[in-house]
Amino acid sequence: MLEKNGKLTPKEFQQIKSHVYYTKNILRSIKGLEEIAEIAGNHHEKLDGSGYPEKLRAADLSTLDCVMTVGDIFQALTEQRPYREGLDPENALKIIEKDVQANKLCYDAFSQLKAAF
């Protein structure tokens, strides 16, 4: 499904979203990775509560959640996909900046990423 050239069906999208549960459960089962499991499990949450799996809002996210989310979004935007070209880093950073300005924790994480470019 990750290589599909076109829009995912609702069923396919549900299957893709399930990776968060598997990741979280696998990491939780490894002693010492409990905090990492939570961060990895939250990397598709969005500041406005429209993310998944738990529809968490900005106030529910930790600094590390924001770091992981910003990095994940950046990677997704810049990576070549079968259905679109990857964006150059500058344009990807502009898109992310619009989304994170409302949350200081996430904006700080974003600023560190931006400084690397």
Backbone as a chain_set.jsonl record, in Angstrom:
{"seq": "MLEKNGKLTPKEFQQIKSHVYYTKNILRSIKGLEEIAEIAGNHHEKLDGSGYPEKLRAADLSTLDCVMTVGDIFQALTEQRPYREGLDPENALKIIEKDVQANKLCYDAFSQLKAAF", "coords": {"N": [[0.817, -1.199, 0.0], [2.026, 1.194, 0.626], [3.394, 1.871, -1.631], [1.485, 2.367, -3.48], [0.073, 3.788, -6.363], [-1.802, 6.244, -6.275], [-4.866, 7.286, -4.672], [-5.575, 6.015, -1.417], [-7.973, 3.531, -0.461], [-10.693, 3.805, 1.931], [-10.528, 1.525, 3.618], [-7.898, 0.653, 3.165], [-6.514, 2.873, 4.146], [-7.181, 2.732, 6.85], [-5.815, 0.389, 7.491], [-3.165, 1.224, 7.085], [-2.998, 3.155, 9.097], [-2.982, 1.532, 11.302], [-0.404, 0.867, 11.927], [0.606, 2.402, 13.956], [-0.461, 1.374, 16.35], [0.699, -1.202, 16.377], [3.431, -0.533, 16.479], [3.555, 0.834, 18.946], [2.749, -1.193, 20.756], [4.724, -3.178, 20.357], [7.059, -1.801, 21.153], [6.369, -1.201, 23.803], [6.555, -3.69, 24.936], [9.196, -4.091, 25.372], [11.494, -3.872, 27.841], [12.318, -0.832, 29.362], [11.763, 0.792, 27.211], [9.375, 2.104, 27.429], [8.663, 4.875, 27.518], [9.535, 5.69, 25.008], [7.791, 4.182, 23.488], [5.362, 5.52, 23.896], [5.902, 8.014, 22.702], [6.474, 7.248, 20.042], [3.993, 6.193, 19.455], [2.457, 8.446, 19.315], [3.118, 9.909, 17.077], [1.55, 10.578, 14.865], [-0.367, 12.261, 15.734], [-2.103, 15.414, 15.784], [-1.881, 18.969, 16.24], [-4.395, 20.164, 16.348], [-6.102, 18.167, 17.085], [-6.959, 16.467, 15.116], [-5.509, 14.283, 14.36], [-4.267, 10.856, 14.549], [-3.729, 7.962, 16.63], [-5.405, 8.615, 18.761], [-6.565, 11.103, 18.664], [-5.376, 13.299, 19.97], [-4.803, 16.566, 21.376], [-2.917, 19.664, 21.122], [-2.248, 20.384, 23.796], [-2.02, 17.943, 24.993], [0.274, 16.798, 24.109], [3.725, 15.995, 24.432], [6.997, 17.595, 24.562], [8.792, 15.865, 23.306], [7.007, 14.333, 21.794], [6.265, 16.272, 19.956], [8.722, 16.768, 18.668], [9.137, 14.299, 17.391], [6.848, 14.206, 15.756], [7.142, 16.505, 14.109], [9.509, 15.804, 12.773], [8.614, 13.486, 11.458], [6.623, 14.51, 9.752], [8.168, 16.219, 8.163], [9.859, 14.363, 6.888], [7.924, 12.88, 5.488], [6.926, 14.813, 3.723], [9.166, 15.458, 2.16], [10.002, 13.13, 1.011], [10.151, 11.101, -1.891], [7.275, 9.934, -3.487], [5.14, 7.374, -4.917], [2.953, 8.626, -6.042], [3.519, 11.333, -6.101], [5.989, 13.942, -6.397], [8.708, 14.453, -4.134], [8.917, 17.203, -1.863], [11.152, 20.047, -1.892], [13.436, 20.7, 0.814], [13.144, 23.377, 1.806], [10.54, 24.256, 1.021], [9.021, 22.304, 2.32], [9.58, 22.931, 4.987], [8.332, 25.438, 5.159], [5.627, 24.727, 4.98], [5.322, 23.159, 7.307], [5.903, 25.074, 9.238], [3.656, 26.772, 9.252], [1.764, 25.124, 10.468], [2.759, 24.662, 13.059], [3.069, 27.023, 14.486], [1.215, 27.834, 16.427], [1.741, 26.411, 18.72], [4.01, 26.448, 21.234], [5.87, 24.461, 22.15], [5.994, 22.666, 19.977], [6.742, 24.436, 17.996], [9.282, 25.177, 18.843], [10.616, 22.73, 18.532], [10.384, 22.494, 15.781], [11.878, 24.743, 15.003], [14.455, 23.976, 15.669], [14.847, 21.916, 13.831], [14.659, 23.378, 11.463], [16.901, 25.014, 11.697], [18.898, 23.269, 11.082], [18.973, 23.262, 8.384]], "CA": [[0.0, 0.0, 0.0], [2.892, 2.369, 0.681], [3.853, 2.164, -2.986], [0.319, 2.497, -4.353], [0.055, 4.995, -7.173], [-3.156, 6.764, -6.233], [-5.463, 7.455, -3.35], [-5.933, 4.8, -0.688], [-9.376, 3.356, -0.098], [-10.841, 3.94, 3.386], [-10.033, 0.314, 4.274], [-6.434, 0.692, 3.089], [-6.03, 3.912, 5.053], [-7.302, 2.169, 8.205], [-4.705, -0.552, 7.655], [-1.943, 2.03, 7.229], [-3.024, 3.793, 10.422], [-2.785, 0.537, 12.361], [1.017, 0.719, 12.264], [0.855, 3.089, 15.224], [-0.767, 0.424, 17.425], [1.725, -2.246, 16.388], [4.676, 0.078, 16.955], [3.426, 1.106, 20.378], [2.702, -2.463, 21.493], [6.034, -3.83, 20.288], [8.003, -1.062, 21.996], [5.963, -1.365, 25.208], [6.944, -5.021, 25.409], [10.643, -4.099, 25.597], [11.799, -3.169, 29.09], [13.089, 0.388, 29.212], [11.322, 1.592, 26.064], [7.983, 2.52, 27.642], [8.488, 6.275, 27.109], [9.692, 5.702, 23.551], [6.55, 3.625, 22.939], [4.35, 6.587, 23.896], [6.295, 9.013, 21.698], [6.262, 6.637, 18.725], [2.554, 6.027, 19.283], [1.808, 9.753, 19.136], [3.724, 10.685, 15.996], [0.565, 11.018, 13.871], [-1.318, 13.183, 16.353], [-1.97, 16.777, 15.264], [-2.15, 19.985, 17.256], [-5.819, 20.499, 16.405], [-6.888, 17.001, 17.48], [-7.441, 15.717, 13.951], [-4.607, 13.173, 14.058], [-4.656, 9.52, 15.008], [-4.942, 7.172, 16.822], [-6.23, 9.031, 19.896], [-7.067, 12.463, 18.438], [-4.846, 14.177, 21.009], [-4.647, 17.971, 21.016], [-1.604, 20.222, 21.449], [-2.011, 20.356, 25.244], [-1.772, 16.555, 25.397], [1.52, 16.336, 23.51], [4.969, 16.39, 25.093], [8.017, 18.138, 23.667], [9.311, 14.767, 22.484], [5.97, 14.022, 20.801], [6.367, 17.3, 18.913], [9.945, 16.518, 17.9], [8.885, 13.131, 16.541], [5.835, 14.568, 14.769], [7.743, 17.428, 13.146], [10.423, 15.013, 11.946], [7.829, 12.584, 10.615], [5.98, 15.313, 8.704], [9.232, 16.657, 7.259], [10.258, 13.201, 6.084], [6.82, 12.542, 4.584], [6.816, 15.835, 2.683], [10.339, 15.507, 1.283], [10.239, 11.82, 0.401], [9.524, 10.794, -3.178], [6.192, 8.962, -3.375], [4.698, 6.946, -6.252], [1.892, 9.506, -6.528], [3.95, 12.731, -6.158], [7.401, 14.245, -6.155], [9.002, 14.983, -2.811], [9.183, 18.639, -1.833], [12.481, 20.405, -1.431], [13.361, 20.985, 2.254], [12.675, 24.735, 2.093], [9.073, 24.285, 0.918], [8.481, 21.464, 3.397], [9.684, 23.699, 6.234], [7.296, 26.48, 5.128], [4.347, 24.075, 5.289], [5.339, 22.779, 8.723], [5.898, 26.287, 10.066], [2.267, 27.23, 9.372], [1.043, 24.238, 11.383], [3.29, 24.592, 14.423], [3.203, 28.33, 15.12], [0.293, 28.0, 17.552], [2.172, 25.63, 19.875], [5.409, 26.781, 21.503], [6.708, 23.26, 22.202], [6.199, 22.155, 18.629], [7.479, 25.44, 17.232], [10.688, 25.052, 19.243], [11.133, 21.532, 17.865], [10.487, 22.857, 14.373], [12.974, 25.7, 14.839], [15.708, 23.221, 15.692], [14.938, 21.232, 12.543], [14.907, 24.395, 10.444], [18.284, 25.48, 11.851], [19.786, 22.283, 10.458], [18.992, 23.519, 6.946]], "C": [[0.86, 1.262, 0.0], [3.373, 2.792, -0.703], [2.702, 2.352, -3.972], [0.354, 3.835, -5.081], [-1.383, 5.499, -7.257], [-3.658, 6.814, -4.806], [-5.804, 6.103, -2.722], [-7.44, 4.732, -0.476], [-9.489, 3.569, 1.412], [-10.306, 2.725, 4.147], [-8.503, 0.287, 4.278], [-5.864, 1.724, 4.058], [-6.119, 3.445, 6.506], [-6.156, 1.196, 8.478], [-3.384, 0.192, 7.853], [-1.883, 2.631, 8.628], [-2.755, 2.802, 11.549], [-1.317, 0.361, 12.742], [1.356, 1.374, 13.597], [0.611, 2.143, 16.401], [0.305, -0.661, 17.522], [3.043, -1.71, 16.934], [4.647, 0.263, 18.461], [3.469, -0.189, 21.191], [4.041, -3.191, 21.48], [7.018, -3.128, 21.218], [7.661, -1.171, 23.479], [6.431, -2.699, 25.78], [8.445, -5.13, 25.704], [10.956, -3.242, 26.818], [12.714, -1.973, 28.819], [12.659, 1.277, 28.061], [9.892, 2.105, 26.212], [7.748, 3.964, 27.183], [8.602, 6.411, 25.592], [8.418, 5.183, 22.886], [5.473, 4.696, 22.856], [4.648, 7.622, 22.814], [6.039, 8.472, 20.294], [4.773, 6.478, 18.434], [1.816, 7.322, 19.025], [2.281, 10.503, 17.896], [2.774, 11.07, 14.863], [-0.546, 11.871, 14.492], [-1.066, 14.586, 15.793], [-2.411, 17.77, 16.325], [-3.633, 20.278, 17.424], [-6.711, 19.318, 16.789], [-7.374, 16.148, 16.323], [-6.55, 14.528, 13.582], [-5.148, 11.84, 14.54], [-3.505, 8.909, 15.771], [-5.897, 7.74, 17.873], [-6.814, 10.434, 19.778], [-6.65, 13.42, 19.563], [-4.706, 15.591, 20.472], [-3.277, 18.448, 21.487], [-1.28, 20.107, 22.934], [-1.677, 18.957, 25.755], [-0.417, 16.031, 24.929], [2.731, 16.847, 24.286], [5.919, 17.015, 24.069], [8.55, 17.046, 22.748], [8.292, 14.295, 21.448], [6.081, 14.997, 19.631], [7.601, 17.094, 18.042], [9.712, 15.379, 16.911], [7.902, 13.479, 15.423], [6.407, 15.48, 13.696], [8.693, 16.671, 12.213], [9.689, 14.098, 10.981], [7.174, 13.345, 9.463], [7.016, 15.762, 7.676], [9.65, 15.521, 6.324], [9.178, 12.851, 5.063], [6.708, 13.545, 3.432], [7.974, 15.794, 1.688], [10.623, 14.192, 0.564], [9.481, 11.681, -0.917], [8.463, 9.723, -2.953], [5.753, 8.54, -4.777], [3.691, 7.919, -6.873], [2.276, 10.98, -6.549], [5.456, 12.833, -5.921], [7.567, 14.715, -4.709], [9.271, 16.479, -2.904], [10.64, 18.885, -1.467], [12.361, 20.82, 0.042], [12.807, 22.366, 2.587], [11.151, 24.827, 2.047], [8.416, 23.433, 1.996], [8.497, 22.224, 4.718], [8.639, 24.812, 6.293], [5.931, 25.902, 5.497], [4.269, 23.738, 6.774], [5.226, 24.007, 9.609], [4.485, 26.82, 10.275], [1.511, 26.422, 10.421], [1.5, 24.346, 12.831], [3.343, 25.926, 15.155], [2.344, 28.492, 16.368], [0.744, 27.274, 18.816], [3.663, 25.831, 20.106], [6.309, 25.548, 21.515], [7.025, 22.747, 20.804], [6.97, 23.156, 17.771], [8.965, 25.386, 17.569], [11.336, 23.839, 18.579], [11.343, 21.811, 16.38], [11.683, 23.77, 14.131], [14.329, 25.005, 14.843], [15.918, 22.47, 14.379], [15.314, 22.235, 11.453], [16.352, 24.884, 10.501], [19.281, 24.526, 11.199], [19.889, 22.486, 8.948], [19.384, 24.943, 6.711]], "O": [[0.465, 2.283, -0.563], [3.72, 3.954, -0.912], [2.932, 2.481, -5.174], [0.631, 4.876, -4.486], [-2.092, 5.202, -8.218], [-2.963, 6.435, -3.864], [-6.258, 5.18, -3.398], [-8.1, 5.761, -0.329], [-8.477, 3.518, 2.111], [-9.696, 2.878, 5.206], [-7.888, -0.064, 5.286], [-4.852, 1.476, 4.713], [-5.228, 3.732, 7.305], [-5.595, 1.184, 9.574], [-2.58, -0.185, 8.705], [-0.833, 2.614, 9.27], [-2.343, 3.201, 12.638], [-1.018, -0.235, 13.776], [2.284, 0.95, 14.285], [1.399, 2.118, 17.346], [0.761, -0.998, 18.615], [3.693, -2.358, 17.755], [5.589, -0.103, 19.165], [4.159, -0.26, 22.208], [4.445, -3.761, 22.493], [7.728, -3.78, 21.983], [8.558, -1.228, 24.32], [6.673, -2.812, 26.981], [8.906, -6.145, 26.225], [10.711, -2.035, 26.822], [13.736, -2.089, 28.143], [13.138, 2.405, 27.941], [9.268, 2.498, 25.226], [6.744, 4.247, 26.529], [7.85, 7.162, 24.971], [8.014, 5.687, 21.838], [4.751, 4.777, 21.862], [3.746, 8.054, 22.096], [5.457, 9.159, 19.455], [4.345, 6.614, 17.287], [0.673, 7.306, 18.566], [1.871, 11.645, 17.69], [3.167, 11.829, 13.977], [-1.548, 12.163, 13.839], [0.048, 14.904, 15.378], [-3.217, 17.448, 17.198], [-4.08, 20.606, 18.523], [-7.935, 19.448, 16.815], [-8.129, 15.198, 16.533], [-6.813, 13.841, 12.594], [-6.321, 11.711, 14.889], [-2.366, 9.325, 15.559], [-7.077, 7.389, 17.881], [-7.486, 10.904, 20.696], [-7.444, 14.23, 20.041], [-4.515, 15.797, 19.273], [-2.562, 17.717, 22.172], [-0.153, 19.766, 23.295], [-1.111, 18.812, 26.838], [-0.008, 14.936, 25.316], [2.753, 17.992, 24.738], [5.671, 16.967, 22.865], [8.739, 17.272, 21.552], [8.67, 13.899, 20.345], [6.001, 14.602, 18.468], [7.534, 17.231, 16.82], [10.054, 15.489, 15.734], [8.104, 13.088, 14.273], [6.185, 15.257, 12.506], [8.675, 16.882, 11.0], [10.089, 13.951, 9.826], [7.174, 12.872, 8.327], [6.775, 15.696, 6.471], [9.774, 15.713, 5.114], [9.483, 12.56, 3.906], [6.428, 13.16, 2.297], [7.783, 16.066, 0.503], [11.403, 14.157, -0.388], [8.326, 12.089, -1.035], [8.728, 8.715, -2.298], [5.975, 9.282, -5.735], [3.595, 8.017, -8.096], [1.47, 11.814, -6.963], [6.088, 11.952, -5.34], [6.654, 15.31, -4.138], [9.794, 16.961, -3.909], [11.283, 18.056, -0.823], [11.29, 21.25, 0.471], [12.067, 22.509, 3.56], [10.539, 25.414, 2.939], [7.369, 23.803, 2.527], [7.533, 22.166, 5.482], [8.112, 25.102, 7.367], [5.17, 26.521, 6.241], [3.257, 24.006, 7.422], [4.528, 23.98, 10.623], [4.155, 27.275, 11.37], [0.71, 26.973, 11.176], [0.699, 24.141, 13.743], [3.641, 25.95, 16.349], [2.724, 29.226, 17.281], [0.177, 27.503, 19.884], [4.484, 25.436, 19.279], [7.402, 25.583, 20.95], [8.173, 22.434, 20.488], [7.762, 22.761, 16.916], [9.811, 25.531, 16.687], [12.474, 23.915, 18.118], [12.352, 21.413, 15.798], [12.418, 23.587, 13.161], [15.239, 25.395, 14.112], [17.038, 22.397, 13.874], [16.183, 21.966, 10.624], [16.96, 25.141, 9.462], [20.378, 24.931, 10.813], [20.79, 21.945, 8.307], [19.464, 25.379, 5.562]]}, "num_chains": 1, "name": "protein.A"}
